[in-house]
XYZ file of C-alpha atoms in Angstrom:
342
model
C 21.693 -68.461 -43.259
C 19.473 -71.952 -42.986
C 18.533 -72.951 -39.807
C 19.164 -76.597 -39.075
C 17.301 -79.355 -37.483
C 18.116 -79.198 -33.759
C 18.156 -82.367 -31.826
C 18.869 -82.828 -28.387
C 22.215 -82.095 -27.061
C 24.660 -85.139 -26.716
C 26.615 -84.688 -23.274
C 28.696 -87.195 -22.168
C 26.397 -89.726 -20.098
C 27.333 -89.129 -16.461
C 27.359 -85.147 -17.406
C 23.678 -85.638 -19.139
C 22.184 -87.543 -16.281
C 23.113 -84.619 -13.915
C 21.521 -81.889 -16.475
C 18.405 -83.732 -16.825
C 18.131 -83.424 -13.048
C 18.978 -79.829 -12.695
C 16.869 -79.015 -15.763
C 13.951 -80.997 -14.865
C 14.073 -83.501 -17.533
C 14.086 -80.504 -20.092
C 15.876 -81.385 -23.497
C 18.856 -79.228 -24.177
C 18.930 -78.341 -27.580
C 21.995 -79.590 -29.748
C 24.069 -77.025 -31.845
C 24.177 -78.850 -35.527
C 26.121 -76.123 -36.697
C 28.937 -77.317 -34.986
C 29.771 -80.557 -36.599
C 33.302 -82.338 -35.009
C 33.215 -85.012 -38.237
C 32.914 -82.295 -40.559
C 34.458 -79.328 -38.850
C 32.968 -76.023 -40.407
C 35.945 -74.071 -39.344
C 38.411 -75.833 -41.728
C 39.157 -73.693 -44.623
C 37.180 -74.576 -47.938
C 37.818 -73.595 -51.456
C 36.702 -70.072 -52.196
C 36.746 -68.849 -48.886
C 36.944 -65.103 -48.385
C 40.859 -64.278 -47.606
C 39.404 -62.375 -44.515
C 37.371 -65.265 -43.331
C 40.416 -67.643 -43.372
C 41.409 -65.713 -40.374
C 39.210 -67.547 -38.208
C 39.636 -70.728 -39.693
C 41.191 -74.220 -37.928
C 44.040 -76.104 -39.087
C 42.701 -79.419 -40.459
C 45.542 -81.230 -38.270
C 44.146 -79.549 -35.280
C 40.586 -78.262 -35.735
C 39.642 -76.937 -32.623
C 41.399 -79.572 -30.228
C 43.962 -77.355 -29.228
C 43.328 -77.667 -25.656
C 44.581 -80.100 -22.916
C 41.653 -81.552 -20.980
C 41.580 -82.237 -17.506
C 40.741 -86.048 -17.438
C 39.856 -86.263 -13.802
C 40.031 -89.214 -11.778
C 36.623 -90.535 -12.194
C 36.500 -89.874 -15.796
C 39.880 -91.527 -16.282
C 38.482 -94.327 -14.662
C 35.378 -94.424 -16.627
C 37.845 -94.409 -20.065
C 39.815 -97.442 -18.755
C 36.881 -99.401 -17.928
C 34.935 -98.638 -21.074
C 33.854 -101.655 -22.718
C 32.988 -100.591 -26.177
C 35.828 -101.746 -28.357
C 35.572 -98.627 -30.510
C 36.785 -96.827 -27.692
C 40.282 -98.887 -27.374
C 42.287 -96.210 -29.806
C 41.202 -93.515 -27.400
C 41.921 -95.523 -24.136
C 45.347 -96.199 -25.614
C 46.272 -92.293 -25.785
C 45.219 -92.280 -22.052
C 47.460 -95.086 -20.952
C 50.165 -93.742 -22.731
C 49.530 -90.508 -21.139
C 49.783 -92.197 -17.664
C 52.947 -94.239 -18.735
C 54.633 -90.749 -19.789
C 54.035 -89.821 -15.992
C 53.583 -86.422 -17.033
C 51.185 -84.834 -14.849
C 49.344 -88.006 -13.170
C 48.089 -86.809 -10.467
C 45.742 -88.105 -7.666
C 43.354 -85.716 -8.979
C 43.479 -87.073 -12.622
C 45.711 -86.392 -15.654
C 46.271 -82.818 -15.814
C 48.184 -80.465 -18.352
C 51.604 -79.972 -17.375
C 53.089 -76.968 -16.717
C 55.122 -76.577 -19.763
C 51.751 -77.097 -21.525
C 50.175 -74.474 -19.754
C 52.936 -72.431 -20.045
C 52.738 -72.433 -23.794
C 48.957 -72.444 -23.916
C 48.818 -68.867 -22.064
C 51.431 -67.303 -24.425
C 49.669 -65.751 -27.544
C 48.798 -68.326 -30.039
C 46.478 -68.869 -32.619
C 43.471 -70.918 -31.394
C 42.589 -74.096 -33.426
C 45.854 -73.532 -35.474
C 48.934 -74.410 -32.601
C 49.681 -77.998 -33.913
C 52.179 -78.109 -31.007
C 49.207 -77.900 -28.684
C 47.078 -80.366 -30.347
C 45.066 -82.940 -27.832
C 46.871 -85.617 -26.896
C 43.512 -87.730 -27.342
C 42.785 -86.462 -30.966
C 43.017 -89.376 -33.052
C 44.452 -88.203 -36.805
C 43.855 -91.791 -38.144
C 40.296 -91.555 -37.467
C 39.388 -87.953 -39.120
C 40.495 -86.215 -35.917
C 37.822 -87.484 -33.591
C 38.077 -87.448 -29.839
C 39.401 -90.589 -28.186
C 37.581 -89.856 -24.727
C 34.489 -88.470 -26.263
C 31.903 -90.741 -24.547
C 33.750 -89.614 -20.803
C 35.117 -86.203 -21.888
C 35.431 -83.210 -19.518
C 33.045 -80.242 -19.225
C 35.100 -77.698 -21.099
C 35.322 -79.769 -23.885
C 31.663 -81.168 -23.670
C 30.225 -77.565 -24.130
C 32.532 -75.827 -26.183
C 30.973 -75.086 -29.934
C 32.214 -72.827 -32.660
C 28.714 -71.958 -33.819
C 25.330 -71.911 -32.346
C 21.932 -71.710 -33.704
C 20.748 -69.353 -31.347
C 23.838 -67.282 -31.234
C 25.072 -65.310 -28.186
C 21.828 -66.486 -26.631
C 23.033 -70.005 -26.863
C 26.535 -68.908 -26.183
C 25.501 -67.489 -22.630
C 24.291 -70.759 -21.954
C 27.108 -72.886 -22.817
C 30.044 -70.863 -21.936
C 28.692 -68.511 -19.332
C 26.600 -71.277 -17.754
C 27.345 -74.930 -18.201
C 31.080 -74.853 -18.926
C 32.078 -73.272 -15.332
C 29.509 -75.470 -14.038
C 30.783 -78.392 -15.022
C 34.284 -77.399 -14.537
C 33.838 -76.508 -10.844
C 31.696 -79.693 -10.160
C 34.171 -82.360 -11.577
C 37.243 -80.903 -10.201
C 34.987 -80.898 -6.559
C 34.335 -84.609 -7.393
C 37.755 -85.359 -8.342
C 38.973 -83.851 -4.846
C 36.114 -85.417 -2.881
C 36.996 -88.824 -4.811
C 40.599 -88.414 -3.901
C 40.136 -87.908 0.200
C 37.701 -90.792 0.031
C 40.257 -93.191 -0.953
C 42.923 -92.199 1.258
C 44.643 -89.629 -0.736
C 45.045 -85.817 -1.072
C 45.365 -83.589 -4.252
C 49.467 -84.398 -4.362
C 49.691 -87.799 -2.365
C 48.653 -90.834 -3.743
C 48.350 -92.434 -0.042
C 47.422 -96.262 -0.377
C 47.410 -95.987 -4.047
C 50.876 -95.031 -4.296
C 52.353 -96.654 -7.674
C 48.696 -97.543 -8.633
C 47.437 -94.535 -10.595
C 44.986 -96.954 -12.838
C 43.287 -98.405 -9.600
C 42.626 -94.841 -8.082
C 40.997 -93.528 -11.046
C 38.818 -97.052 -11.223
C 37.937 -96.673 -7.958
C 36.895 -93.000 -8.219
C 34.853 -94.097 -11.150
C 32.996 -96.433 -9.020
C 32.452 -93.542 -6.383
C 30.791 -91.196 -8.862
C 28.813 -93.750 -10.538
C 25.333 -93.113 -9.855
C 25.405 -90.015 -7.810
C 22.522 -87.625 -8.337
C 23.000 -83.835 -9.338
C 21.546 -83.245 -5.707
C 24.272 -85.299 -4.047
C 26.804 -83.304 -6.466
C 25.532 -79.737 -5.741
C 25.976 -80.891 -2.168
C 29.354 -81.955 -2.725
C 30.686 -79.028 -4.798
C 29.147 -76.548 -2.239
C 28.132 -72.987 -2.415
C 29.967 -72.196 -5.628
C 28.369 -75.228 -7.490
C 24.964 -74.274 -6.146
C 25.225 -70.736 -7.477
C 26.712 -71.829 -10.698
C 23.712 -73.979 -10.851
C 21.306 -71.481 -10.597
C 23.130 -69.088 -12.935
C 23.061 -72.308 -15.296
C 18.977 -72.708 -15.166
C 18.733 -69.135 -15.827
C 20.682 -69.137 -19.039
C 18.728 -72.171 -19.868
C 15.070 -70.461 -19.542
C 16.860 -67.545 -21.802
C 17.567 -69.965 -24.212
C 14.293 -71.816 -24.100
C 11.886 -68.702 -24.990
C 12.748 -65.501 -22.677
C 15.375 -64.099 -25.025
C 13.162 -65.010 -28.370
C 11.370 -62.027 -27.035
C 12.337 -59.493 -29.344
C 13.525 -55.618 -28.294
C 10.601 -53.122 -27.966
C 12.542 -50.532 -28.874
C 15.641 -51.828 -30.624
C 19.052 -50.077 -31.176
C 21.727 -51.412 -33.354
C 24.765 -52.618 -31.087
C 28.481 -53.451 -31.767
C 29.163 -55.927 -34.725
C 31.981 -56.556 -36.805
C 31.716 -56.511 -40.823
C 34.055 -59.900 -41.726
C 33.045 -60.060 -45.294
C 31.149 -58.005 -47.408
C 30.979 -58.672 -51.311
C 28.059 -56.174 -52.051
C 25.251 -58.834 -52.248
C 25.627 -60.540 -48.729
C 27.359 -59.383 -45.354
C 29.082 -61.469 -42.666
C 28.844 -60.046 -39.170
C 30.336 -61.463 -36.104
C 29.429 -60.228 -32.474
C 30.083 -62.902 -29.447
C 32.866 -64.705 -31.418
C 34.926 -64.541 -34.585
C 33.816 -68.110 -35.208
C 29.986 -67.747 -35.863
C 29.207 -65.174 -38.414
C 25.397 -64.353 -39.102
C 24.752 -63.600 -42.896
C 22.491 -60.771 -44.035
C 21.684 -58.794 -47.018
C 24.198 -55.923 -47.835
C 21.380 -53.797 -48.213
C 19.922 -54.534 -44.742
C 23.440 -53.854 -43.383
C 23.388 -50.433 -45.078
C 20.180 -49.947 -42.932
C 21.045 -51.086 -39.654
C 21.305 -47.749 -38.367
C 17.282 -47.382 -38.529
C 17.306 -49.434 -35.247
C 17.881 -46.015 -33.161
C 15.478 -46.735 -30.331
C 12.184 -46.080 -31.451
C 9.137 -48.742 -31.262
C 10.168 -51.865 -33.393
C 6.972 -52.237 -35.344
C 8.027 -48.692 -36.899
C 11.187 -49.950 -37.991
C 10.169 -52.910 -39.208
C 7.544 -51.386 -41.453
C 10.438 -49.134 -42.524
C 12.476 -51.758 -43.654
C 10.112 -53.718 -45.231
C 8.953 -50.912 -47.494
C 12.645 -50.579 -48.597
C 12.615 -54.389 -49.388
C 15.636 -55.227 -47.136
C 14.087 -57.459 -44.664
C 13.461 -60.499 -46.490
C 12.904 -63.279 -44.004
C 11.046 -62.711 -41.100
C 13.459 -64.888 -39.155
C 16.407 -62.259 -39.584
C 15.010 -60.367 -37.077
C 14.851 -62.997 -34.409
C 18.683 -63.505 -35.673
C 19.774 -59.994 -35.125
C 18.466 -60.214 -31.540
C 19.935 -63.290 -30.815
C 23.377 -62.323 -32.117
C 22.659 -58.877 -30.115
C 23.323 -56.793 -33.328
C 20.020 -55.157 -32.265
C 19.426 -54.899 -28.151
C 16.766 -53.301 -26.259
C 17.201 -49.334 -26.410
C 19.649 -48.548 -23.266
C 20.602 -52.559 -22.447
C 24.217 -52.224 -23.455
C 26.721 -49.676 -24.852
C 26.225 -48.808 -28.170
C 29.189 -48.726 -30.682
C 29.668 -47.053 -33.856
C 30.251 -49.106 -37.110
C 31.346 -48.123 -40.561
């Protein structure tokens, strides 16, 4: 797998400003392997049958999820001056006009949607669950992209650093932004004389409340957001910082005594194999010959095993060793339970 050039991640402007403060101005590496405009999960000619099980419907891509457009985010969409945002704003206006799950906290998922989503379904292929802000006429782009919420802005199907990056985005950033955004939505409602369920002075005027909420949140520092979010957000912020340090350099250190961990073989044509670990959507490609020799990672010193592999001619690229560690196909001996693979 050729590693793409990484530019800084592009979060929505509001969240980007917060993360710049939380992470002391350090740029978050982007995920160029996950491209919304040319979805890598849409089936392509020649895809292996086994690989098709993890592919997405081109009519939905990964957008089979109803985002919580909290009041201040909804207000930002309503007041977005960019003319290119009009089609997306229209999708939100339609949700408000329909009156489904339109609350003082924002536009939430309807109970019917939550029930359907909770049932067993194929993520990325459940057309009935397609996001209402999916712009089919524009190649499936997101209509509220510039002001999307925490779950959507931190979800990627593939990561340059594999499980290490997954931990930062999904175990750090996602819960942090979700908790902060909900806390801010509650705070905005209360500041405006409403509650989570009662509109107060904004009865019959949801758009006005959303616009007012956007003005309240505009310009809040991360420190102020954290104070509003309380202990939960503060704790999640520290966890996110820890995951970020690992993404920067910490987990780049290779295991001293690597041992093979659990993985699944998604495909093996005799020349190259596709292995998955932390998600079925992001397979690591390695030579089949290397796959057959992974058992040599048995807890012995790394240099000893690497010399063996080089003598066998099955470690053709130095970065493969780092990728095996990033995908956690090899881990420090004793770091986690070891499973047998055929």
